[in-house]
Every structure is written in C-alpha cells, then in structure tokens.
Amino acid sequence: MPPPNVSRMPRVLMFIAVIVVALYLALCVGLWVFQRALIYFPQPRSVETPLLTVSDAGTQVLVSLRAHDGPNALIYFGGNAEDVSRNMPSFAQAFPDHALYFLNYRGYGGSTGSPSEDAIARDAVALFDKVYAEHPHIALVGRSLGSGVAIRLASQRPAARLVLITPYNSLEEIAARQFPIFPVKWLLRDRFESWRYAARINIPTLLIAAGQDEVILDSSTQRLYEHFAKGVAVLEVIPEVGHNSISDSPEYLRLLGEGL
C-alpha cells in the first residue's frame, strides 16, 4: 500500500488543475466583459473650438470644427487615447484652405455615449454626409485606432484622398500579441479589420509609419499596404520616431500635406 502522501498526490494535482482552469476562464470572461476599457481611453477636450453635433439615437457626438468656405475639407479620426482638439492649431496652420472636422468619439471630448467600432463607424458616416453637403472634396485622415475608422469610411463614401498614420492590418493582430495566452480571435468584439477594406479603396492613399513604432509592428503595416491594389497606396516611414512621437517630427505635416 503506497504511503498516504503519495496517494493524495493525484487529487492535489487535479485540484490545482481545476483552480488554474477556473482562473483562466474567469480571466477570459473578464476580457470579454471589460475589453473596451482596454481599447478606448477617453480624453477630455482641451482646445476650445466651434463644435458641430452629430446625433444618433439620443447620443450627442461632438466634432471640433474650423470652418472654411470652399470645396476642400479634412475629416480627422484620432487614436484611442487622443484628444483630437489638440491637433487643431497645427492643422489649421498647415491646411489653411481646408475646413477641418475632428471627430470626438463617444465618451471623448464631451461626446456622450460609449465607444465601439460599429458606433464610431455610424458616426463617421453621418459626419461625412453632413460635411459632403458643403465640401465635395474631402480628405480622410486617421491616426492609429482612427486609421481603421478612416479606411472603413473611405470604402463606403466618395472621399477624395485617404491618409493613414501608424496604421495596422487589424486590431486582432495587436491584441493577440499583447495577450498571447488568450483566444483573442474568439473574444474580441471590435476588430477594426483594415485589411478587409483596403482592397476596395481606389483613391490616392498615403500610409505614414513610425520607424520605431513600439505599438504597431512594421510587419502589420506592411501587410495592410499589400492589401491595396497596385498603384493606389504609397507607404512612407519616418525613421527614429515612435508611435506617439511621430507628430513631433517636421516630416509629419510635410507628408500629410503631400498626401492631400
């Protein structure tokens, strides 16, 4: 007969295995429930500008505005932790002949509601349609998370140009790299599959990547670039800048200007 401590070993190991599995499943449930808190980081609006309102089912979405007469307009979609209004002074100086519209996502910059991929996409379409009524030549600019918003919108509406700053192939790729032990493919609700829309784009498109991007791998941007039809997109890399510091480079606004 084996010693008592030996006979108890299988039960102890089974108990530990059950605890580990239960904790893992609990973490998966937590990721499912709270994932949007890990994607979106709403910021207040720090630069006061005139505001345009886009409403949807009782939700008030605010758009920071620099009005300008004429055919040209620029619609900007920011990153997941960006106060888009902070870009208004530099963009107003760089693009004096454009009306500027910067979307404050739901929960950001005084907008009500909660952000999600589908909700932001609806707001983007509503904003485009409102701007297009006055400005027939619209450039769409999206940075980081916003690149996924801009490319989807460009596949749905008649934009004139598209600029994607620090763009990614899909949010799923980024999440899978950050949470490698979890089944991200099955848990993620907001996927921002930019690759899915790239093949539908037929307007001049510029991708601007950061040479030292610590958030979005260059391989992700490259995969997105390869989904565009030949001759539609151009990829430019600003060396020695990171994901968040790219806008500090003097090359940033120059490339943006060339993209428009």
Tab-separated table of C-alpha atoms in Angstrom:
chain	number	residue	atom	x	y	z
A	1	MET	CA	0.000	0.000	0.000
A	2	PRO	CA	1.519	3.397	-1.018
A	3	PRO	CA	2.225	5.995	1.642
A	4	PRO	CA	-0.709	8.376	2.313
A	5	ASN	CA	1.089	11.401	0.918
A	6	VAL	CA	1.677	9.577	-2.410
A	7	SER	CA	-1.973	8.518	-2.765
A	8	ARG	CA	-3.077	12.104	-2.227
A	9	MET	CA	-0.823	13.482	-4.978
A	10	PRO	CA	-3.223	12.897	-7.936
A	11	ARG	CA	-6.057	14.587	-6.070
A	12	VAL	CA	-3.864	17.564	-5.190
A	13	LEU	CA	-2.729	17.916	-8.792
A	14	MET	CA	-6.315	17.628	-10.009
A	15	PHE	CA	-7.391	20.315	-7.539
A	16	ILE	CA	-4.610	22.623	-8.719
A	17	ALA	CA	-5.547	21.993	-12.362
A	18	VAL	CA	-9.190	22.815	-11.661
A	19	ILE	CA	-8.179	26.069	-9.920
A	20	VAL	CA	-5.897	27.064	-12.806
A	21	VAL	CA	-8.587	26.338	-15.407
A	22	ALA	CA	-11.187	28.222	-13.378
A	23	LEU	CA	-8.887	31.252	-13.064
A	24	TYR	CA	-8.119	31.149	-16.790
A	25	LEU	CA	-11.814	31.004	-17.675
A	26	ALA	CA	-12.524	33.840	-15.250
A	27	LEU	CA	-9.844	35.942	-16.952
A	28	CYS	CA	-11.358	35.144	-20.350
A	29	VAL	CA	-14.770	36.267	-19.093
A	30	GLY	CA	-13.168	39.423	-17.691
A	31	LEU	CA	-11.552	40.191	-21.037
A	32	TRP	CA	-14.861	39.651	-22.802
A	33	VAL	CA	-16.770	41.924	-20.422
A	34	PHE	CA	-14.188	44.692	-19.948
A	35	GLN	CA	-12.305	44.595	-23.267
A	36	ARG	CA	-13.487	48.005	-24.403
A	37	ALA	CA	-11.928	49.537	-21.303
A	38	LEU	CA	-8.629	48.147	-22.618
A	39	ILE	CA	-9.184	49.546	-26.128
A	40	TYR	CA	-10.618	53.012	-25.542
A	41	PHE	CA	-9.180	55.641	-23.203
A	42	PRO	CA	-11.472	58.691	-23.470
A	43	GLN	CA	-9.835	62.100	-23.133
A	44	PRO	CA	-11.391	65.491	-22.368
A	45	ARG	CA	-11.331	68.249	-24.973
A	46	SER	CA	-8.549	70.723	-24.129
A	47	VAL	CA	-8.733	73.173	-27.054
A	48	GLU	CA	-11.914	75.177	-27.404
A	49	THR	CA	-13.185	75.418	-30.969
A	50	PRO	CA	-16.581	75.774	-32.587
A	51	LEU	CA	-18.452	72.485	-32.407
A	52	LEU	CA	-20.629	70.541	-34.786
A	53	THR	CA	-23.055	67.984	-33.394
A	54	VAL	CA	-23.771	64.585	-34.924
A	55	SER	CA	-26.634	62.849	-33.137
A	56	ASP	CA	-27.611	59.185	-33.160
A	57	ALA	CA	-30.459	57.712	-31.102
A	58	GLY	CA	-30.120	60.223	-28.300
A	59	THR	CA	-26.314	60.221	-28.302
A	60	GLN	CA	-24.646	63.596	-28.856
A	61	VAL	CA	-21.342	63.297	-30.701
A	62	LEU	CA	-19.258	66.470	-30.877
A	63	VAL	CA	-16.980	67.459	-33.740
A	64	SER	CA	-14.239	70.046	-33.246
A	65	LEU	CA	-14.520	72.432	-36.180
A	66	ARG	CA	-12.501	75.011	-38.093
A	67	ALA	CA	-14.906	76.370	-40.683
A	68	HIS	CA	-13.701	77.430	-44.114
A	69	ASP	CA	-15.569	78.178	-47.322
A	70	GLY	CA	-14.688	76.306	-50.457
A	71	PRO	CA	-14.651	72.739	-51.751
A	72	ASN	CA	-11.918	71.305	-49.529
A	73	ALA	CA	-12.447	69.636	-46.166
A	74	LEU	CA	-10.422	67.325	-43.935
A	75	ILE	CA	-12.006	64.860	-41.508
A	76	TYR	CA	-9.678	63.539	-38.807
A	77	PHE	CA	-10.043	60.418	-36.655
A	78	GLY	CA	-7.656	60.133	-33.717
A	79	GLY	CA	-6.044	57.418	-31.660
A	80	ASN	CA	-7.577	55.508	-28.773
A	81	ALA	CA	-6.161	57.866	-26.136
A	82	GLU	CA	-6.061	61.083	-28.141
A	83	ASP	CA	-7.637	64.466	-27.571
A	84	VAL	CA	-8.159	65.352	-31.219
A	85	SER	CA	-8.720	69.040	-30.460
A	86	ARG	CA	-5.014	69.420	-29.622
A	87	ASN	CA	-4.236	68.997	-33.326
A	88	MET	CA	-6.424	71.894	-34.398
A	89	PRO	CA	-3.807	74.716	-34.186
A	90	SER	CA	-1.147	72.859	-36.193
A	91	PHE	CA	-3.612	71.526	-38.781
A	92	ALA	CA	-5.239	74.957	-39.167
A	93	GLN	CA	-1.823	76.419	-39.955
A	94	ALA	CA	-0.765	73.573	-42.249
A	95	PHE	CA	-4.032	73.377	-44.209
A	96	PRO	CA	-5.374	76.935	-44.456
A	97	ASP	CA	-7.577	76.118	-47.456
A	98	HIS	CA	-9.402	73.224	-45.768
A	99	ALA	CA	-12.375	73.166	-43.461
A	100	LEU	CA	-11.373	70.912	-40.558
A	101	TYR	CA	-13.598	68.415	-38.772
A	102	PHE	CA	-12.147	66.357	-35.893
A	103	LEU	CA	-14.457	63.659	-34.537
A	104	ASN	CA	-14.604	63.285	-30.759
A	105	TYR	CA	-15.547	59.622	-30.353
A	106	ARG	CA	-18.364	58.729	-27.995
A	107	GLY	CA	-17.147	59.322	-24.459
A	108	TYR	CA	-14.338	61.599	-25.713
A	109	GLY	CA	-14.153	65.380	-25.673
A	110	GLY	CA	-17.638	65.922	-24.259
A	111	SER	CA	-19.419	63.473	-26.557
A	112	THR	CA	-21.951	61.284	-24.786
A	113	GLY	CA	-22.335	57.528	-25.063
A	114	SER	CA	-19.761	54.741	-25.078
A	115	PRO	CA	-17.334	53.982	-27.898
A	116	SER	CA	-17.469	50.842	-30.008
A	117	GLU	CA	-16.362	50.019	-33.536
A	118	ASP	CA	-19.859	49.983	-35.008
A	119	ALA	CA	-20.952	53.144	-33.177
A	120	ILE	CA	-17.881	55.078	-34.313
A	121	ALA	CA	-18.405	53.834	-37.874
A	122	ARG	CA	-22.000	55.126	-37.855
A	123	ASP	CA	-20.881	58.492	-36.500
A	124	ALA	CA	-18.152	58.709	-39.146
A	125	VAL	CA	-20.665	58.112	-41.960
A	126	ALA	CA	-23.074	60.671	-40.501
A	127	LEU	CA	-20.278	63.235	-40.240
A	128	PHE	CA	-19.099	62.586	-43.799
A	129	ASP	CA	-22.586	63.026	-45.212
A	130	LYS	CA	-23.028	66.310	-43.336
A	131	VAL	CA	-19.637	67.650	-44.489
A	132	TYR	CA	-20.081	66.419	-48.075
A	133	ALA	CA	-23.192	68.556	-48.455
A	134	GLU	CA	-20.926	71.633	-48.273
A	135	HIS	CA	-17.494	70.345	-49.318
A	136	PRO	CA	-17.297	67.932	-52.289
A	137	HIS	CA	-13.543	67.325	-51.916
A	138	ILE	CA	-12.953	65.525	-48.596
A	139	ALA	CA	-9.664	64.104	-47.369
A	140	LEU	CA	-9.909	61.455	-44.646
A	141	VAL	CA	-7.069	61.240	-42.132
A	142	GLY	CA	-6.898	58.549	-39.456
A	143	ARG	CA	-4.214	58.007	-36.853
A	144	SER	CA	-3.590	54.717	-35.037
A	145	LEU	CA	-7.033	53.427	-33.992
A	146	GLY	CA	-8.531	56.102	-36.233
A	147	SER	CA	-6.811	54.645	-39.297
A	148	GLY	CA	-9.271	51.760	-39.052
A	149	VAL	CA	-12.164	54.231	-38.904
A	150	ALA	CA	-10.890	56.228	-41.882
A	151	ILE	CA	-10.251	53.265	-44.179
A	152	ARG	CA	-13.672	51.767	-43.492
A	153	LEU	CA	-15.324	55.110	-44.224
A	154	ALA	CA	-13.301	55.530	-47.429
A	155	SER	CA	-14.669	52.196	-48.645
A	156	GLN	CA	-18.245	53.444	-48.094
A	157	ARG	CA	-18.233	57.090	-49.158
A	158	PRO	CA	-16.739	59.157	-52.042
A	159	ALA	CA	-13.697	60.608	-50.316
A	160	ALA	CA	-11.063	62.300	-52.473
A	161	ARG	CA	-7.959	61.177	-50.565
A	162	LEU	CA	-7.010	58.930	-47.673
A	163	VAL	CA	-4.105	59.271	-45.229
A	164	LEU	CA	-3.425	56.579	-42.627
A	165	ILE	CA	-0.963	57.378	-39.832
A	166	THR	CA	0.647	54.483	-37.915
A	167	PRO	CA	-1.915	52.102	-39.451
A	168	TYR	CA	-2.395	48.430	-38.647
A	169	ASN	CA	-3.661	45.388	-40.520
A	170	SER	CA	-6.216	44.539	-37.813
A	171	LEU	CA	-6.778	45.175	-34.131
A	172	GLU	CA	-6.926	41.423	-33.612
A	173	GLU	CA	-3.244	41.139	-34.546
A	174	ILE	CA	-2.278	43.765	-31.972
A	175	ALA	CA	-4.430	42.221	-29.242
A	176	ALA	CA	-3.103	38.718	-29.944
A	177	ARG	CA	0.462	39.987	-29.500
A	178	GLN	CA	-0.397	41.728	-26.215
A	179	PHE	CA	-2.447	38.812	-24.819
A	180	PRO	CA	-0.805	35.739	-26.359
A	181	ILE	CA	-2.233	33.188	-23.893
A	182	PHE	CA	-5.865	34.110	-24.556
A	183	PRO	CA	-8.099	33.129	-27.514
A	184	VAL	CA	-8.346	36.699	-28.781
A	185	LYS	CA	-9.902	35.540	-32.056
A	186	TRP	CA	-12.980	34.365	-30.158
A	187	LEU	CA	-13.111	37.077	-27.511
A	188	LEU	CA	-12.581	40.298	-29.473
A	189	ARG	CA	-15.701	42.244	-30.415
A	190	ASP	CA	-14.184	45.362	-32.007
A	191	ARG	CA	-11.811	44.004	-34.657
A	192	PHE	CA	-11.070	47.022	-36.883
A	193	GLU	CA	-10.093	44.782	-39.806
A	194	SER	CA	-8.478	47.415	-42.001
A	195	TRP	CA	-7.234	44.779	-44.444
A	196	ARG	CA	-10.829	43.908	-45.265
A	197	TYR	CA	-11.480	47.395	-46.664
A	198	ALA	CA	-8.113	48.121	-48.297
A	199	ALA	CA	-8.884	46.207	-51.499
A	200	ARG	CA	-11.997	48.356	-52.007
A	201	ILE	CA	-10.067	51.645	-51.949
A	202	ASN	CA	-9.411	53.279	-55.317
A	203	ILE	CA	-8.478	56.834	-54.265
A	204	PRO	CA	-4.906	58.078	-53.684
A	205	THR	CA	-3.817	56.748	-50.291
A	206	LEU	CA	-0.782	57.529	-48.155
A	207	LEU	CA	0.366	55.334	-45.258
A	208	ILE	CA	2.722	57.050	-42.789
A	209	ALA	CA	4.554	54.703	-40.421
A	210	ALA	CA	6.863	55.363	-37.457
A	211	GLY	CA	10.275	53.765	-37.856
A	212	GLN	CA	10.461	52.934	-34.132
A	213	ASP	CA	6.794	52.154	-33.514
A	214	GLU	CA	6.537	50.246	-30.238
A	215	VAL	CA	2.784	49.586	-30.554
A	216	ILE	CA	2.177	48.599	-34.167
A	217	LEU	CA	4.798	46.364	-35.756
A	218	ASP	CA	6.085	47.351	-39.171
A	219	SER	CA	5.016	43.904	-40.385
A	220	SER	CA	1.381	44.767	-39.569
A	221	THR	CA	1.565	47.999	-41.567
A	222	GLN	CA	3.288	46.173	-44.412
A	223	ARG	CA	0.559	43.526	-44.542
A	224	LEU	CA	-2.074	46.251	-44.742
A	225	TYR	CA	-0.149	48.009	-47.513
A	226	GLU	CA	-0.065	44.805	-49.551
A	227	HIS	CA	-3.870	44.556	-49.484
A	228	PHE	CA	-4.241	47.728	-51.565
A	229	ALA	CA	-4.484	47.407	-55.327
A	230	LYS	CA	-1.233	48.165	-57.104
A	231	GLY	CA	-0.655	51.882	-57.593
A	232	VAL	CA	-3.324	53.024	-55.116
A	233	ALA	CA	-1.237	53.399	-51.949
A	234	VAL	CA	2.192	54.755	-51.033
A	235	LEU	CA	3.983	53.811	-47.808
A	236	GLU	CA	6.294	56.368	-46.168
A	237	VAL	CA	8.318	55.682	-42.999
A	238	ILE	CA	9.549	58.441	-40.706
A	239	PRO	CA	12.680	56.979	-39.081
A	240	GLU	CA	13.668	57.312	-35.429
A	241	VAL	CA	10.197	58.263	-34.191
A	242	GLY	CA	7.801	56.212	-32.086
A	243	HIS	CA	4.085	55.585	-32.142
A	244	ASN	CA	3.234	58.636	-30.047
A	245	SER	CA	6.104	60.920	-31.064
A	246	ILE	CA	5.566	60.732	-34.828
A	247	SER	CA	3.631	64.012	-34.878
A	248	ASP	CA	6.639	65.798	-33.329
A	249	SER	CA	8.679	65.199	-36.476
A	250	PRO	CA	8.855	68.040	-39.027
A	251	GLU	CA	8.311	65.350	-41.664
A	252	TYR	CA	4.868	64.608	-40.279
A	253	LEU	CA	2.946	67.653	-41.528
A	254	ARG	CA	5.028	67.749	-44.712
A	255	LEU	CA	3.992	64.209	-45.614
A	256	LEU	CA	0.416	64.953	-44.620
A	257	GLY	CA	0.414	67.924	-46.942
A	258	GLU	CA	1.754	65.814	-49.791
A	259	GLY	CA	-0.924	63.225	-49.086
A	260	LEU	CA	-3.632	65.832	-49.538
